[in-house]
Short mmCIF file of C-alpha atoms in Angstrom, two decimals:
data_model
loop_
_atom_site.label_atom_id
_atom_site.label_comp_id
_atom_site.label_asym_id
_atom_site.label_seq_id
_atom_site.Cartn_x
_atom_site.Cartn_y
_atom_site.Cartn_z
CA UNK A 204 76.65 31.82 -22.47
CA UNK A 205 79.00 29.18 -20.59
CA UNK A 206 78.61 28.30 -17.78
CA UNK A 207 81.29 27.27 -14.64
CA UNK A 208 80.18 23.84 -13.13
CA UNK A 209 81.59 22.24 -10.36
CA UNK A 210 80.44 18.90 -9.73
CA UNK A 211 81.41 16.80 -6.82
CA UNK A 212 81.72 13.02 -6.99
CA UNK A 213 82.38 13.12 -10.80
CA UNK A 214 84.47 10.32 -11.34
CA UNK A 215 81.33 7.73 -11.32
CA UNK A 216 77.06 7.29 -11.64
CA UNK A 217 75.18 10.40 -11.82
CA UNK A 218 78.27 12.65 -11.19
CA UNK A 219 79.89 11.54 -14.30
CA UNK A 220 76.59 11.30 -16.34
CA UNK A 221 76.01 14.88 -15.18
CA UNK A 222 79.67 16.32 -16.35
CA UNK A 223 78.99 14.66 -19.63
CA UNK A 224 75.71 16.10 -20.19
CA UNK A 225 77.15 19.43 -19.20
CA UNK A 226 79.78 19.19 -21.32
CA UNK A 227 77.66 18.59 -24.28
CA UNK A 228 75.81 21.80 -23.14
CA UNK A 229 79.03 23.73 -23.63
CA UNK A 230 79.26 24.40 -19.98
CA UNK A 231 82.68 24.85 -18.19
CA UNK A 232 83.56 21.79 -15.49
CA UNK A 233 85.25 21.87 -12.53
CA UNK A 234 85.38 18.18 -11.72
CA UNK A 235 86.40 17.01 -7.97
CA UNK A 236 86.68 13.38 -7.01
CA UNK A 237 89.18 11.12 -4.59
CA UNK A 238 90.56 9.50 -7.89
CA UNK A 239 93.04 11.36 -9.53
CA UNK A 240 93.74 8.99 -12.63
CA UNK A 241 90.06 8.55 -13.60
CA UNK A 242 89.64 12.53 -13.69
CA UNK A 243 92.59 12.67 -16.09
CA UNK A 244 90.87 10.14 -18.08
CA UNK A 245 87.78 12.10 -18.32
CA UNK A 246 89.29 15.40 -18.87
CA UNK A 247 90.40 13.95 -21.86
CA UNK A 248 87.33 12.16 -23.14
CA UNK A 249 85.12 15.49 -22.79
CA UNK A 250 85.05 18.29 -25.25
CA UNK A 251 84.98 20.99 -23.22
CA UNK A 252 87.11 22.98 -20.71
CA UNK A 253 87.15 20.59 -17.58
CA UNK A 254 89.76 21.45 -14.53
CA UNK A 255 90.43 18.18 -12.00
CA UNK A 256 90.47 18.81 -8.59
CA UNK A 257 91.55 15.74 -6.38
CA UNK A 258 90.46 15.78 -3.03
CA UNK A 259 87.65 14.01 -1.01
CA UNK A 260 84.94 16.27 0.56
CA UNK A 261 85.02 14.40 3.88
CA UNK A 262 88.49 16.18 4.28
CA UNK A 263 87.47 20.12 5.13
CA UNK A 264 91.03 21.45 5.18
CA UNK A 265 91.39 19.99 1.54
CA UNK A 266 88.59 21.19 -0.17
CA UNK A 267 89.66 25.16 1.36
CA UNK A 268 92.67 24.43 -0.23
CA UNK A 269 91.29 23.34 -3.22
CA UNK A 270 88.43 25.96 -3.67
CA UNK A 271 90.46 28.74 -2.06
CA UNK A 272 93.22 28.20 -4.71
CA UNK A 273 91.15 28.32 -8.49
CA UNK A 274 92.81 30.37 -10.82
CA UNK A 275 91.00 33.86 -11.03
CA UNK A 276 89.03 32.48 -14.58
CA UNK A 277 87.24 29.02 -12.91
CA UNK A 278 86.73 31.15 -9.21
CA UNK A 279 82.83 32.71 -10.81
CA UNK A 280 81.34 28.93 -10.49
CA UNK A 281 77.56 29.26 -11.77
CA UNK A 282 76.39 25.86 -10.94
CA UNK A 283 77.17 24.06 -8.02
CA UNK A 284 75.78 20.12 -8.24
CA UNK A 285 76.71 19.09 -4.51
CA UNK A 286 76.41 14.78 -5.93
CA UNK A 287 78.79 13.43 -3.75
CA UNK A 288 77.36 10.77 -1.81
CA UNK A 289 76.94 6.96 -1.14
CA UNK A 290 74.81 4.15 0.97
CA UNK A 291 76.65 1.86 3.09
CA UNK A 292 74.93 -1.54 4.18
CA UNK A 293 71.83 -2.34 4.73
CA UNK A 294 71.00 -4.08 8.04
CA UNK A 295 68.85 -2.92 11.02
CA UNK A 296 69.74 0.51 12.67
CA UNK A 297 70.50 -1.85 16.18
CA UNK A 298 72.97 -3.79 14.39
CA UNK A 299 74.53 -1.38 12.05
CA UNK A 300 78.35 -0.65 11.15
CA UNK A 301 79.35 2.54 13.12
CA UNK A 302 82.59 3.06 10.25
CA UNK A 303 79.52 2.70 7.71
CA UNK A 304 77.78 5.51 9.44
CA UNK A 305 80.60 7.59 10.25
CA UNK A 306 81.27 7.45 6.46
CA UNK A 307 77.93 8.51 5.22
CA UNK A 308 77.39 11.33 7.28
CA UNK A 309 80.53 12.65 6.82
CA UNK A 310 80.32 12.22 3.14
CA UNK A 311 76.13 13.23 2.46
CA UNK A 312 75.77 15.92 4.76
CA UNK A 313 78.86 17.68 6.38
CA UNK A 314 80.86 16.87 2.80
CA UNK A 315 77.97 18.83 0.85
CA UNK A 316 77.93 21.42 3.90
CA UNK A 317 81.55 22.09 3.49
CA UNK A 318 81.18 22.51 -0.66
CA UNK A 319 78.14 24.72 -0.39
CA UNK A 320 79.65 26.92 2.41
CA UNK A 321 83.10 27.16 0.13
CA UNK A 322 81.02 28.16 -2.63
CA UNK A 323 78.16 29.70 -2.65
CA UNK A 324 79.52 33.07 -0.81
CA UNK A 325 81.01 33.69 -3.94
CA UNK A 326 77.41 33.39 -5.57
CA UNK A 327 75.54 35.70 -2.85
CA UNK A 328 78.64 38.58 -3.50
CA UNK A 329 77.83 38.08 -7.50
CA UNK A 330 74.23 38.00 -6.81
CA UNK A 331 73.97 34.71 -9.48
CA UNK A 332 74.35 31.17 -9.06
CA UNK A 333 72.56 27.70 -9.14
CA UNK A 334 72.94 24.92 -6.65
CA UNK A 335 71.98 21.61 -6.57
CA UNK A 336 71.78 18.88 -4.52
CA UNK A 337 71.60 15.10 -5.53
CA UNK A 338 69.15 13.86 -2.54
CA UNK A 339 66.80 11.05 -2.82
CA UNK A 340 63.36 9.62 -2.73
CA UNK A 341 64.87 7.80 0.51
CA UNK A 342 64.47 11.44 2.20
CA UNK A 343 61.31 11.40 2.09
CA UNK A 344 60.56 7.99 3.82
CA UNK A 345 62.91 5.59 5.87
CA UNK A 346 62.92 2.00 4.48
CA UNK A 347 63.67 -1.06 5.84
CA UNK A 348 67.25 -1.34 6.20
CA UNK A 349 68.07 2.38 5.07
CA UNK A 350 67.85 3.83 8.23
CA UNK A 351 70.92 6.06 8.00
CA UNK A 352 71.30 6.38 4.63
CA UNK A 353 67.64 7.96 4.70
CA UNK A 354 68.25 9.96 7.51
CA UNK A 355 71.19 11.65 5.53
CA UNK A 356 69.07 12.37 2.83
CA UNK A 357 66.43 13.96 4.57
CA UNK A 358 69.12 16.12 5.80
CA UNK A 359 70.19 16.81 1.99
CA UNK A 360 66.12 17.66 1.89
CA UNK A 361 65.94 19.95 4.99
CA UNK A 362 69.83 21.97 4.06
CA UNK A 363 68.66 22.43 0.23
CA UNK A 364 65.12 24.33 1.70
CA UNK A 365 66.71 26.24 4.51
CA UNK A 366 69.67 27.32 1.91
CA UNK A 367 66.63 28.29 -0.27
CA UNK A 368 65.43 30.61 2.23
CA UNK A 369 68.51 31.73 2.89
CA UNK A 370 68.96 32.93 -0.54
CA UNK A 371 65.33 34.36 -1.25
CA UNK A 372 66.64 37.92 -1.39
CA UNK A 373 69.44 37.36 -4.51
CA UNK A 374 68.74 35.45 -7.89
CA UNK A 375 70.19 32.54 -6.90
CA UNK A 376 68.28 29.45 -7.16
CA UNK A 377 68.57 25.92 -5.45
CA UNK A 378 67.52 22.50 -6.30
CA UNK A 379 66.53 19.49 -4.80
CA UNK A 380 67.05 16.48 -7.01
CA UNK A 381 65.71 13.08 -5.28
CA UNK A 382 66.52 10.05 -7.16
CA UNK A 383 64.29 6.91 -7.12
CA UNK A 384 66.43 3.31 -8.18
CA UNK A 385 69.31 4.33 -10.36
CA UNK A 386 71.32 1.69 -11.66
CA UNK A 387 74.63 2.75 -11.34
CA UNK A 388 77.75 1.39 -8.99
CA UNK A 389 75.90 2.88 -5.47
CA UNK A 390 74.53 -0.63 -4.60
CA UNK A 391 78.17 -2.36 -5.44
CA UNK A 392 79.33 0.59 -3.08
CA UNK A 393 76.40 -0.45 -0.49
CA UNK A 394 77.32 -3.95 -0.14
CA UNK A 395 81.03 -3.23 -0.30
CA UNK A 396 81.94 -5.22 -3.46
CA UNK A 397 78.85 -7.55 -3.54
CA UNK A 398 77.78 -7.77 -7.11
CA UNK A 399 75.61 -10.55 -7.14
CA UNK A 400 74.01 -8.69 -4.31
CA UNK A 401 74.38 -5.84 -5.62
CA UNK A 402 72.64 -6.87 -9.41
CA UNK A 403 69.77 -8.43 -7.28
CA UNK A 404 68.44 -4.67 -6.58
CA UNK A 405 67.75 -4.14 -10.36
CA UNK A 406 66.24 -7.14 -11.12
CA UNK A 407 63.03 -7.61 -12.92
CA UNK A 408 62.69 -3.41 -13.12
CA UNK A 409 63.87 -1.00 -16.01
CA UNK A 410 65.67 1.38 -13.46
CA UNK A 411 66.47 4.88 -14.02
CA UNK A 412 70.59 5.68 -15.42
CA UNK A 413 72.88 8.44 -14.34
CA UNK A 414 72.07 10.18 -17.91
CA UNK A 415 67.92 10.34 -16.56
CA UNK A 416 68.84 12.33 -13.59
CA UNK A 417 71.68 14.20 -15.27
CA UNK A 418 68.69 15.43 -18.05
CA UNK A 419 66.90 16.97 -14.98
CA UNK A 420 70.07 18.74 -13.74
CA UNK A 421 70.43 19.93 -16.97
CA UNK A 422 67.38 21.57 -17.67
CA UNK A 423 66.60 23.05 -13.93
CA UNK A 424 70.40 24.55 -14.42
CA UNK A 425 68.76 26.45 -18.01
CA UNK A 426 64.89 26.98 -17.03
CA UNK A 427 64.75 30.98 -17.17
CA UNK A 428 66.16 33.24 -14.81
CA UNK A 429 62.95 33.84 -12.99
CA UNK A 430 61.97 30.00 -12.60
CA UNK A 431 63.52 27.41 -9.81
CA UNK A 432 62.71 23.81 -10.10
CA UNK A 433 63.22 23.58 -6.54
CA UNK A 434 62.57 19.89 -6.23
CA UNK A 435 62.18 17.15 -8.51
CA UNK A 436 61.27 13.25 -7.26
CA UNK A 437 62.42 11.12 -10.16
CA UNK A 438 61.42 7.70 -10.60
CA UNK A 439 61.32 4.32 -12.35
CA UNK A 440 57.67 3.69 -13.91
CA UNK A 441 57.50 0.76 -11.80
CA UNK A 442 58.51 2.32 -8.69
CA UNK A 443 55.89 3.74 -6.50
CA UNK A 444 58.34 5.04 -3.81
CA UNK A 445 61.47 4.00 -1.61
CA UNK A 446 60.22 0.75 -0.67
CA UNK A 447 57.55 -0.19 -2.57
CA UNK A 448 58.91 -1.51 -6.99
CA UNK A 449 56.64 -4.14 -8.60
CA UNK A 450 59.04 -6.34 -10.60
CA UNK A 451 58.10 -8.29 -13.10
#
């Protein structure tokens, strides 16, 4: 049976690697991003039914709008993958950019807050639903530099486990995804435009690609009924955690 997937942050990395893999599935796709012309584009490359919605999750009001006004067939969403999210710098938390921060918390945590409270009502009143959160293994331990960036994914962490509990009683299910090094644009994104910088990260490592983590999605969104992969920690073989990647 289809499925109705909305996916946040679609237009790029593991947001766009998970509406493809989706799509091959023979899911349904609601795809939101802040770029309008690149979800046209991949409407039109997948072979499914995808609707665009074009709206940033920092903006509350928008999103309400956005949710609140689905036509009456894409309003029973199954699978919610909250993926929206990005890094911004990397220097010490004393000297850090307060736009940068401002940016990912808005974004990480109170963006996915706003798309899981939108939502997953709908889901507790149906008694059915799935979501899941794109974390990272940088919630489980700061790193040099990260400081922020971490802290918003341990919130992603400590929101996808309370939600959990909050939802014991119905047959909904949430996940915890927590990405290790993905090679995707996030680091271009991190260093705002730096690509030598930015190609320095993957250096001398085979790092994981948006289609890995998309895989995982995937399955945990098909295991049966009765199981929930509530968290998965996915990693490069050569990475042993946040901070510590033997290159070669």
């Amino acid at each position: 049976m289809k499925k109705i997937v909305l996916i946040t942050g679609a237009t790029s990395g593991i947001g766009l690697a998970c509406a493809r893999k989706f799509a091959e599935n023979g899911d349904k796709l609601i795809l939101t991003g802040r770029n309008e012309s690149r979800l046209a584009e991949i409407k039109k490359e997948l072979a499914t039914e995808v609707l665009t919605l074009a709206f940033d999750v920092r903006d509350r009001e928008q999103a309400k709008k956005c949710i609140g006004g689905l036509p009456a067939e894409w309003q029973k969403i199954d699978v919610l993958v909250n993926n929206a999210g990005l890094a911004l710098g990397l220097e010490p938390e004393y000297e850090g950019d307060l736009d940068d921060w401002e940016t990912m918390i808005d974004t990480n945590i109170k963006g996915l807050l706003t798309m899981t409270r939108l939502v997953v009502p709908g889901m507790v009143q149906r008694n059915s639903g799935h979501i899941i959160n794109v974390g990272s293994v940088a919630g489980d331990a700061a790193y040099a530099g990260g400081n922020v960036y971490c802290a918003t994914k341990a919130a992603v962490k400590a929101l996808s486990d309370g939600l959990r509990i909050d939802v014991a009683n119905t047959a909904i299910r949430v996940t915890n995804l927590k990405p290790g090094l993905v090679e995707t644009n996030f680091s271009n994104i991190r260093f705002h435009g730096d690509n030598d910088r930015a190609a320095n990260v993957y250096k001398g490592i085979k790092p994981l690609t948006g289609d890995d983590i998309a895989d995982v999605a995937v399955f945990a969104a098909n295991a049966p009924a009765h199981v929930q992969i509530a968290e998965v920690l996915i990693l490069a073989t050569h990475q042993a955690s946040g901070s510590v990647i033997v290159r070669e």
